[in-house]
Amino acid sequence: MNDKFVYAPGPTSIRENVRLERARTTTNPDVDKDFIEFYKSTCDKIGKIIKTENPVYILSGEGILGLEAACASLTELGDRVLVLDNGIYGRGFKDFVEMYGGEGVYFSDDYNKAIDTNKLKGFLEKDHNFKYATIVHCDTPTGVLNDLSKICPILSEYGILTVVDSVSAMAGEDIKVDDWKIDIALGGSQKAFSAPAGLTMVSISEKAKVAMKNRKTPIIGFYCNLTIWENYYENKWFPYTMPISDIMGLSKAVDNILDEGVQEVLDRHEKIAGATREAIKEYGLELFLTDGYSNTVTAVKVPESIGALQLKEHMLKKYNTLIITSLKPYDNEILRIGHMGENAREDKIIYALNIINKGLKDLGFNSEENLVGLFNKYLAR
Ligand SMILES: *Cc1c(COP(=O)(O)O)cnc(C)c1O
């Protein structure tokens, strides 16, 4: 199971020092005050990466927990919530809103480019009575990156709280939580942070906190109630036993990012993603998007005669390499190159592109070019 080369837009590859960190001796995270300090310092370091003074928490649960927790904590029966929809995750947010009694209203835009902020402005001029809005930073199945620096301030002007799913962007694409007025920013350990799956990171603004406090009805549930974290540090008490080894691993992954430099990490993603996109186009393939390319994942259209699913199976069988397609309805149309986190390294992307090059040619794709050669050409520019 563990000998194949896996290259996906999450879970991403994990550096050895992160894996080893999880094997270290642990303490009792409920009662050992040193752990509380360690937890808080890890949260503060994440705050540095996402550029916020807001409190940051690490929750025990994979990225989806954060999405559900934000909706559970903010939504009361009948609340209108604006759901920005230009991708599969964006559209799916409505399910969480409605699970907790809210009325989700879509603002829908094309799935092959970033949200058009002028269209959004026009929509809001007519209808802006929303408690909060959900926005996906990078919608992973298609790799579209939405411009939070424009979208969130526009919503904020109308007094609409902003809940951002940045699970597959955070640490690979810039996110300035405070400057961009993001009330709740959500991340996951297994994407660009390159730690194992299992943790959600969440930052909460004062305004979001007040909205949770001012509810007329109590928040349903416990795990998804974000207010249970509020005074953990002052009270030296966690709502439940923290998964200490997971957090030790994440902390090491965060140190890896800070040691390299946050901006340097973002630049590395930009360089590798840019060269990948150029190489793909010159090779004779098409990108799924027309603009709004995320530097964390590239969605490549696979010719119909081959099909993304067949290509995936072939690469797995013949080359023991798992490179994945998209979600339905794009599962047979799109191959996803997940160059995020530790996957955004020259050795790994070159290996992946080499297998894609071979796989496509095995299945009859015609190109005089070699994907790796093209990538190297564009990387050098
Ligand atoms: C990965 C991801 C999540 C977390 O959910 P999964 O269960 O890992 O799919 C949430 N949002 C986005 C945009 C993601 O890419």
CSV table of C-alpha atoms and ligand atoms in Angstrom, one decimal:
chain,number,residue,atom,x,y,z
A,1,MET,CA,0.0,0.0,0.0
A,2,ASN,CA,2.8,2.4,0.8
A,3,ASP,CA,5.2,1.9,-2.0
A,4,LYS,CA,3.4,3.8,-4.7
A,5,PHE,CA,4.2,7.3,-5.7
A,6,VAL,CA,1.1,9.4,-4.7
A,7,TYR,CA,0.7,12.9,-6.1
A,8,ALA,CA,-2.6,14.5,-5.3
A,9,PRO,CA,-4.0,17.9,-4.2
A,10,GLY,CA,-4.3,16.6,-0.7
A,11,PRO,CA,-3.4,14.7,1.3
A,12,THR,CA,0.1,15.8,0.2
A,13,SER,CA,3.5,14.2,0.8
A,14,ILE,CA,4.8,14.7,4.3
A,15,ARG,CA,8.4,15.5,5.1
A,16,GLU,CA,10.3,13.0,7.2
A,17,ASN,CA,10.8,15.4,10.1
A,18,VAL,CA,7.0,15.7,10.4
A,19,ARG,CA,6.5,12.0,10.4
A,20,LEU,CA,9.2,11.5,13.0
A,21,GLU,CA,7.8,14.2,15.2
A,22,ARG,CA,4.6,12.2,15.5
A,23,ALA,CA,6.6,9.3,17.0
A,24,ARG,CA,8.0,11.2,19.9
A,25,THR,CA,7.0,10.7,23.5
A,26,THR,CA,3.9,12.6,24.5
A,27,THR,CA,2.6,14.1,27.7
A,28,ASN,CA,-0.9,14.3,29.1
A,29,PRO,CA,-2.5,17.1,27.0
A,30,ASP,CA,-5.4,17.6,29.4
A,31,VAL,CA,-3.4,18.5,32.5
A,32,ASP,CA,0.2,19.3,31.4
A,33,LYS,CA,0.4,23.1,31.2
A,34,ASP,CA,3.4,22.8,28.9
A,35,PHE,CA,1.2,21.3,26.3
A,36,ILE,CA,-1.2,24.3,26.6
A,37,GLU,CA,1.7,26.6,25.9
A,38,PHE,CA,2.8,24.4,23.0
A,39,TYR,CA,-0.7,24.4,21.5
A,40,LYS,CA,-1.0,28.1,21.8
A,41,SER,CA,2.4,28.8,20.2
A,42,THR,CA,1.4,26.5,17.3
A,43,CYS,CA,-1.8,28.4,16.8
A,44,ASP,CA,0.1,31.8,17.0
A,45,LYS,CA,2.5,30.6,14.3
A,46,ILE,CA,-0.4,29.6,12.1
A,47,GLY,CA,-1.7,33.1,12.7
A,48,LYS,CA,1.5,34.5,11.4
A,49,ILE,CA,1.2,32.5,8.2
A,50,ILE,CA,-2.3,33.6,7.5
A,51,LYS,CA,-1.6,37.2,8.7
A,52,THR,CA,-4.1,37.6,11.5
A,53,GLU,CA,-4.2,38.9,15.1
A,54,ASN,CA,-7.5,37.0,15.6
A,55,PRO,CA,-7.4,33.9,17.8
A,56,VAL,CA,-6.5,30.7,15.9
A,57,TYR,CA,-7.6,27.3,17.1
A,58,ILE,CA,-6.7,23.8,16.0
A,59,LEU,CA,-9.7,21.4,16.1
A,60,SER,CA,-9.5,17.6,16.1
A,61,GLY,CA,-11.1,16.7,12.8
A,62,GLU,CA,-10.3,16.8,9.1
A,63,GLY,CA,-11.0,20.1,7.2
A,64,ILE,CA,-14.7,19.4,6.7
A,65,LEU,CA,-15.1,19.8,10.5
A,66,GLY,CA,-14.2,23.5,10.1
A,67,LEU,CA,-16.8,24.1,7.4
A,68,GLU,CA,-19.5,22.5,9.4
A,69,ALA,CA,-18.4,24.1,12.7
A,70,ALA,CA,-18.5,27.6,11.1
A,71,CYS,CA,-22.1,27.0,9.8
A,72,ALA,CA,-23.2,25.4,13.0
A,73,SER,CA,-21.9,28.2,15.2
A,74,LEU,CA,-23.3,31.1,13.1
A,75,THR,CA,-26.6,29.8,11.7
A,76,GLU,CA,-29.9,30.2,13.4
A,77,LEU,CA,-33.3,29.0,12.1
A,78,GLY,CA,-34.2,31.0,9.0
A,79,ASP,CA,-31.0,33.0,8.7
A,80,ARG,CA,-30.3,34.0,5.1
A,81,VAL,CA,-26.8,32.9,4.0
A,82,LEU,CA,-25.1,33.9,0.7
A,83,VAL,CA,-23.3,30.9,-0.8
A,84,LEU,CA,-20.8,31.8,-3.4
A,85,ASP,CA,-20.8,29.1,-6.0
A,86,ASN,CA,-18.3,28.7,-8.8
A,87,GLY,CA,-17.1,25.3,-7.9
A,88,ILE,CA,-18.1,22.0,-6.3
A,89,TYR,CA,-17.0,22.9,-2.8
A,90,GLY,CA,-18.5,26.3,-3.1
A,91,ARG,CA,-21.9,24.9,-4.0
A,92,GLY,CA,-21.7,22.2,-1.4
A,93,PHE,CA,-21.4,24.8,1.5
A,94,LYS,CA,-25.2,25.2,1.2
A,95,ASP,CA,-25.7,21.7,2.6
A,96,PHE,CA,-24.0,22.7,5.9
A,97,VAL,CA,-26.0,26.0,6.0
A,98,GLU,CA,-29.3,24.2,5.6
A,99,MET,CA,-28.4,21.3,8.0
A,100,TYR,CA,-28.4,24.0,10.8
A,101,GLY,CA,-31.7,25.6,9.7
A,102,GLY,CA,-30.3,28.4,7.5
A,103,GLU,CA,-31.6,29.5,4.1
A,104,GLY,CA,-28.8,29.2,1.6
A,105,VAL,CA,-29.0,31.6,-1.4
A,106,TYR,CA,-26.7,31.0,-4.3
A,107,PHE,CA,-24.6,33.6,-6.1
A,108,SER,CA,-23.5,31.4,-9.0
A,109,ASP,CA,-20.8,32.2,-11.5
A,110,ASP,CA,-19.0,30.2,-14.2
A,111,TYR,CA,-17.0,27.2,-13.0
A,112,ASN,CA,-14.1,27.8,-15.3
A,113,LYS,CA,-12.9,31.1,-13.9
A,114,ALA,CA,-12.6,33.2,-10.7
A,115,ILE,CA,-15.7,34.9,-9.4
A,116,ASP,CA,-16.5,38.1,-11.2
A,117,THR,CA,-16.5,40.7,-8.5
A,118,ASN,CA,-18.4,43.2,-10.6
A,119,LYS,CA,-21.2,40.7,-11.0
A,120,LEU,CA,-21.1,40.1,-7.3
A,121,LYS,CA,-21.4,43.8,-6.6
A,122,GLY,CA,-24.4,44.0,-8.9
A,123,PHE,CA,-26.0,41.1,-7.1
A,124,LEU,CA,-25.5,42.6,-3.7
A,125,GLU,CA,-26.9,46.0,-4.7
A,126,LYS,CA,-30.3,44.2,-5.2
A,127,ASP,CA,-30.0,41.7,-2.3
A,128,HIS,CA,-27.7,42.0,0.7
A,129,ASN,CA,-29.7,40.9,3.6
A,130,PHE,CA,-27.4,38.0,4.6
A,131,LYS,CA,-26.0,37.1,8.0
A,132,TYR,CA,-22.8,35.7,6.5
A,133,ALA,CA,-21.4,34.5,3.2
A,134,THR,CA,-19.4,31.3,2.4
A,135,ILE,CA,-16.5,31.6,0.0
A,136,VAL,CA,-14.1,29.0,-1.2
A,137,HIS,CA,-10.6,30.3,-1.7
A,138,CYS,CA,-9.3,27.5,-4.0
A,139,ASP,CA,-12.1,25.2,-5.2
A,140,THR,CA,-9.9,22.1,-5.5
A,141,PRO,CA,-11.7,19.9,-8.0
A,142,THR,CA,-11.2,22.6,-10.7
A,143,GLY,CA,-8.4,24.5,-9.2
A,144,VAL,CA,-10.0,27.9,-9.3
A,145,LEU,CA,-8.7,30.6,-7.0
A,146,ASN,CA,-11.1,33.3,-5.9
A,147,ASP,CA,-9.8,36.8,-5.2
A,148,LEU,CA,-10.5,37.1,-1.4
A,149,SER,CA,-8.8,40.5,-1.3
A,150,LYS,CA,-11.7,41.9,-3.3
A,151,ILE,CA,-14.6,39.6,-2.4
A,152,CYS,CA,-14.4,39.8,1.4
A,153,PRO,CA,-14.1,43.6,1.7
A,154,ILE,CA,-17.2,44.0,-0.6
A,155,LEU,CA,-19.2,41.6,1.6
A,156,SER,CA,-17.9,43.3,4.7
A,157,GLU,CA,-19.1,46.7,3.5
A,158,TYR,CA,-22.7,45.3,3.6
A,159,GLY,CA,-22.1,43.9,7.1
A,160,ILE,CA,-22.1,40.4,5.8
A,161,LEU,CA,-19.7,38.1,7.8
A,162,THR,CA,-17.2,36.1,5.7
A,163,VAL,CA,-16.6,32.4,6.1
A,164,VAL,CA,-13.7,31.3,3.9
A,165,ASP,CA,-12.8,27.7,3.1
A,166,SER,CA,-9.0,28.0,2.4
A,167,VAL,CA,-8.3,24.4,3.1
A,168,SER,CA,-6.5,23.8,-0.2
A,169,ALA,CA,-5.0,27.3,-0.5
A,170,MET,CA,-3.7,28.3,2.9
A,171,ALA,CA,0.1,28.1,3.0
A,172,GLY,CA,0.3,27.7,-0.7
A,173,GLU,CA,-1.5,30.9,-1.8
A,174,ASP,CA,-1.4,34.1,0.1
A,175,ILE,CA,-4.1,34.8,2.6
A,176,LYS,CA,-4.3,38.0,4.6
A,177,VAL,CA,-7.1,37.4,7.1
A,178,ASP,CA,-7.1,40.8,8.7
A,179,ASP,CA,-6.4,43.0,5.7
A,180,TRP,CA,-9.0,41.2,3.6
A,181,LYS,CA,-11.6,41.2,6.4
A,182,ILE,CA,-12.1,37.4,6.7
A,183,ASP,CA,-14.2,36.7,9.8
A,184,ILE,CA,-13.7,32.9,9.8
A,185,ALA,CA,-10.8,31.4,7.9
A,186,LEU,CA,-10.6,27.6,7.6
A,187,GLY,CA,-7.6,25.5,6.8
A,188,GLY,CA,-6.7,21.8,6.9
A,189,SER,CA,-3.5,20.0,7.9
A,190,GLN,CA,-3.3,17.7,4.9
A,191,LYS,CA,-3.1,20.2,2.0
A,192,ALA,CA,-0.4,22.8,1.6
A,193,PHE,CA,0.7,22.5,5.2
A,194,SER,CA,1.8,19.0,4.4
A,195,ALA,CA,1.0,17.4,7.7
A,196,PRO,CA,-1.2,14.3,8.0
A,197,ALA,CA,-5.0,14.6,7.7
A,198,GLY,CA,-7.0,15.0,10.8
A,199,LEU,CA,-6.8,18.7,11.9
A,200,THR,CA,-8.7,21.8,11.1
A,201,MET,CA,-7.3,25.3,11.7
A,202,VAL,CA,-9.7,28.1,12.3
A,203,SER,CA,-9.4,31.9,12.9
A,204,ILE,CA,-12.3,33.8,14.4
A,205,SER,CA,-12.8,37.6,14.2
A,206,GLU,CA,-14.3,39.7,17.0
A,207,LYS,CA,-17.3,40.3,14.8
A,208,ALA,CA,-17.9,36.6,14.3
A,209,LYS,CA,-17.5,36.0,18.0
A,210,VAL,CA,-20.1,38.6,18.8
A,211,ALA,CA,-22.5,37.1,16.2
A,212,MET,CA,-22.1,33.7,18.0
A,213,LYS,CA,-22.7,35.4,21.4
A,214,ASN,CA,-25.7,37.3,20.3
A,215,ARG,CA,-27.7,34.3,19.0
A,216,LYS,CA,-31.2,33.9,20.3
A,217,THR,CA,-31.0,30.1,20.2
A,218,PRO,CA,-28.2,27.9,21.5
A,219,ILE,CA,-25.7,26.4,19.1
A,220,ILE,CA,-26.6,22.8,18.3
A,221,GLY,CA,-24.0,20.3,19.1
A,222,PHE,CA,-20.7,20.4,20.9
A,223,TYR,CA,-17.8,19.4,18.5
A,224,CYS,CA,-19.1,22.0,16.0
A,225,ASN,CA,-19.6,24.8,18.6
A,226,LEU,CA,-16.7,27.2,18.1
A,227,THR,CA,-17.5,29.1,21.3
A,228,ILE,CA,-16.2,26.2,23.4
A,229,TRP,CA,-12.7,27.3,22.6
A,230,GLU,CA,-13.0,30.8,23.7
A,231,ASN,CA,-11.2,30.8,27.1
A,232,TYR,CA,-9.2,27.6,26.8
A,233,TYR,CA,-5.9,29.4,27.4
A,234,GLU,CA,-7.1,31.5,30.3
A,235,ASN,CA,-8.7,28.6,32.0
A,236,LYS,CA,-6.0,26.1,31.0
A,237,TRP,CA,-8.6,23.7,29.9
A,238,PHE,CA,-9.5,22.0,26.6
A,239,PRO,CA,-13.0,21.1,25.6
A,240,TYR,CA,-11.8,17.6,24.8
A,241,THR,CA,-8.5,15.7,24.8
A,242,MET,CA,-6.3,17.1,22.1
A,243,PRO,CA,-4.7,14.7,19.6
A,244,ILE,CA,-1.2,15.5,20.8
A,245,SER,CA,0.8,13.6,18.2
A,246,ASP,CA,-1.2,15.1,15.3
A,247,ILE,CA,-0.5,18.6,16.7
A,248,MET,CA,3.2,17.9,17.2
A,249,GLY,CA,3.4,16.8,13.6
A,250,LEU,CA,1.5,19.9,12.4
A,251,SER,CA,3.7,22.1,14.5
A,252,LYS,CA,6.8,20.7,12.8
A,253,ALA,CA,5.2,21.2,9.4
A,254,VAL,CA,4.4,24.9,10.4
A,255,ASP,CA,8.1,25.3,11.5
A,256,ASN,CA,9.2,23.9,8.1
A,257,ILE,CA,7.2,26.7,6.4
A,258,LEU,CA,8.4,29.4,8.8
A,259,ASP,CA,12.0,28.2,8.5
A,260,GLU,CA,11.9,28.4,4.7
A,261,GLY,CA,10.0,31.7,4.9
A,262,VAL,CA,6.3,32.3,4.3
A,263,GLN,CA,6.9,34.4,1.2
A,264,GLU,CA,9.5,32.0,-0.1
A,265,VAL,CA,7.0,29.1,0.2
A,266,LEU,CA,4.4,31.1,-1.7
A,267,ASP,CA,7.0,32.0,-4.4
A,268,ARG,CA,8.0,28.3,-4.7
A,269,HIS,CA,4.3,27.5,-5.4
A,270,GLU,CA,4.0,30.3,-7.9
A,271,LYS,CA,7.1,29.2,-9.8
A,272,ILE,CA,6.2,25.5,-10.0
A,273,ALA,CA,2.5,26.1,-10.8
A,274,GLY,CA,3.4,28.7,-13.5
A,275,ALA,CA,5.9,26.4,-15.2
A,276,THR,CA,3.4,23.5,-15.0
A,277,ARG,CA,0.7,25.5,-16.7
A,278,GLU,CA,2.9,26.7,-19.5
A,279,ALA,CA,4.3,23.2,-20.0
A,280,ILE,CA,0.9,21.7,-20.2
A,281,LYS,CA,-0.3,24.2,-22.9
A,282,GLU,CA,2.8,23.9,-25.1
A,283,TYR,CA,2.6,20.1,-24.8
A,284,GLY,CA,-0.8,20.3,-26.5
A,285,LEU,CA,-3.2,19.9,-23.7
A,286,GLU,CA,-5.8,22.4,-22.4
A,287,LEU,CA,-6.3,23.8,-19.0
A,288,PHE,CA,-9.8,23.6,-17.6
A,289,LEU,CA,-9.8,27.2,-16.4
A,290,THR,CA,-9.6,30.4,-18.5
A,291,ASP,CA,-8.4,32.5,-15.5
A,292,GLY,CA,-8.1,32.3,-11.7
A,293,TYR,CA,-5.4,29.6,-11.7
A,294,SER,CA,-4.5,28.5,-8.2
A,295,ASN,CA,-0.8,27.9,-7.5
A,296,THR,CA,-1.8,24.9,-5.5
A,297,VAL,CA,-3.5,22.7,-8.1
A,298,THR,CA,-3.8,22.6,-11.9
A,299,ALA,CA,-6.8,21.0,-13.6
A,300,VAL,CA,-5.8,19.6,-17.0
A,301,LYS,CA,-8.4,18.5,-19.6
A,302,VAL,CA,-7.7,15.0,-20.8
A,303,PRO,CA,-8.6,14.3,-24.4
A,304,GLU,CA,-12.0,12.6,-24.6
A,305,SER,CA,-10.5,9.7,-26.6
A,306,ILE,CA,-8.3,8.8,-23.6
A,307,GLY,CA,-10.4,9.9,-20.6
A,308,ALA,CA,-9.0,11.0,-17.3
A,309,LEU,CA,-10.2,7.8,-15.5
A,310,GLN,CA,-8.5,5.5,-17.9
A,311,LEU,CA,-5.3,7.6,-17.7
A,312,LYS,CA,-5.4,7.4,-13.9
A,313,GLU,CA,-5.9,3.7,-13.9
A,314,HIS,CA,-3.1,3.2,-16.5
A,315,MET,CA,-0.6,5.3,-14.5
A,316,LEU,CA,-1.4,3.3,-11.4
A,317,LYS,CA,-1.1,-0.1,-13.0
A,318,LYS,CA,1.9,0.4,-15.2
A,319,TYR,CA,3.9,3.0,-13.2
A,320,ASN,CA,2.6,2.4,-9.6
A,321,THR,CA,1.8,6.1,-9.5
A,322,LEU,CA,-1.4,7.6,-8.2
A,323,ILE,CA,-2.3,10.9,-9.8
A,324,ILE,CA,-6.0,11.6,-9.4
A,325,THR,CA,-8.8,13.0,-11.5
A,326,SER,CA,-11.5,15.4,-10.4
A,327,LEU,CA,-14.8,14.9,-8.7
A,328,LYS,CA,-18.1,14.2,-10.5
A,329,PRO,CA,-19.2,15.5,-13.0
A,330,TYR,CA,-15.5,16.2,-14.0
A,331,ASP,CA,-14.1,12.9,-13.0
A,332,ASN,CA,-13.4,11.7,-16.5
A,333,GLU,CA,-12.6,15.1,-17.9
A,334,ILE,CA,-10.0,16.5,-15.6
A,335,LEU,CA,-6.6,15.2,-14.3
A,336,ARG,CA,-5.5,17.2,-11.3
A,337,ILE,CA,-1.8,18.0,-10.7
A,338,GLY,CA,-1.7,18.9,-7.0
A,339,HIS,CA,1.5,20.9,-6.7
A,340,MET,CA,1.0,22.1,-3.1
A,341,GLY,CA,3.0,21.9,0.1
A,342,GLU,CA,5.8,19.4,-0.1
A,343,ASN,CA,4.4,18.3,-3.5
A,344,ALA,CA,5.6,21.7,-4.8
A,345,ARG,CA,9.1,20.5,-5.0
A,346,GLU,CA,11.1,20.1,-8.3
A,347,ASP,CA,11.8,16.4,-7.7
A,348,LYS,CA,8.2,15.4,-7.1
A,349,ILE,CA,6.5,17.5,-9.8
A,350,ILE,CA,9.1,16.3,-12.4
A,351,TYR,CA,8.4,12.7,-11.4
A,352,ALA,CA,4.7,13.3,-11.7
A,353,LEU,CA,5.0,15.0,-15.1
A,354,ASN,CA,7.2,12.3,-16.4
A,355,ILE,CA,4.6,9.6,-15.6
A,356,ILE,CA,1.8,11.8,-17.1
A,357,ASN,CA,3.9,12.2,-20.2
A,358,LYS,CA,4.5,8.5,-20.5
A,359,GLY,CA,0.9,7.5,-19.6
A,360,LEU,CA,-0.6,9.8,-22.2
A,361,LYS,CA,1.7,8.6,-24.9
A,362,ASP,CA,1.0,5.0,-24.0
A,363,LEU,CA,-2.7,5.7,-24.5
A,364,GLY,CA,-2.1,7.3,-27.9
A,365,PHE,CA,-1.7,11.0,-27.2
A,366,ASN,CA,0.3,12.7,-29.9
A,367,SER,CA,3.0,15.2,-29.0
A,368,GLU,CA,6.5,15.8,-30.2
A,369,GLU,CA,7.3,17.4,-26.9
A,370,ASN,CA,8.2,16.0,-23.5
A,371,LEU,CA,6.3,17.4,-20.6
A,372,VAL,CA,9.4,17.3,-18.3
A,373,GLY,CA,11.6,19.1,-20.8
A,374,LEU,CA,8.9,21.8,-21.2
A,375,PHE,CA,8.5,22.2,-17.5
A,376,ASN,CA,12.3,22.6,-17.1
A,377,LYS,CA,12.3,25.2,-19.9
A,378,TYR,CA,9.6,27.3,-18.2
A,379,LEU,CA,11.0,26.8,-14.7
A,380,ALA,CA,14.3,28.4,-15.8
A,381,ARG,CA,12.5,31.6,-17.0
B,1,LIG,C1,-9.7,19.1,1.0
B,1,LIG,C2,-10.7,20.1,1.1
B,1,LIG,C3,-11.6,20.2,2.2
B,1,LIG,C4,-11.6,19.1,3.2
B,1,LIG,O1,-12.4,18.1,2.8
B,1,LIG,P1,-12.0,16.7,2.3
B,1,LIG,O2,-12.8,15.7,3.1
B,1,LIG,O3,-10.6,16.4,2.4
B,1,LIG,O4,-12.5,16.7,0.8
B,1,LIG,C5,-12.5,21.2,2.2
B,1,LIG,N1,-12.5,22.2,1.3
B,1,LIG,C6,-11.7,22.2,0.2
B,1,LIG,C7,-11.8,23.3,-0.8
B,1,LIG,C8,-10.7,21.1,0.1
B,1,LIG,O5,-9.9,21.1,-1.0
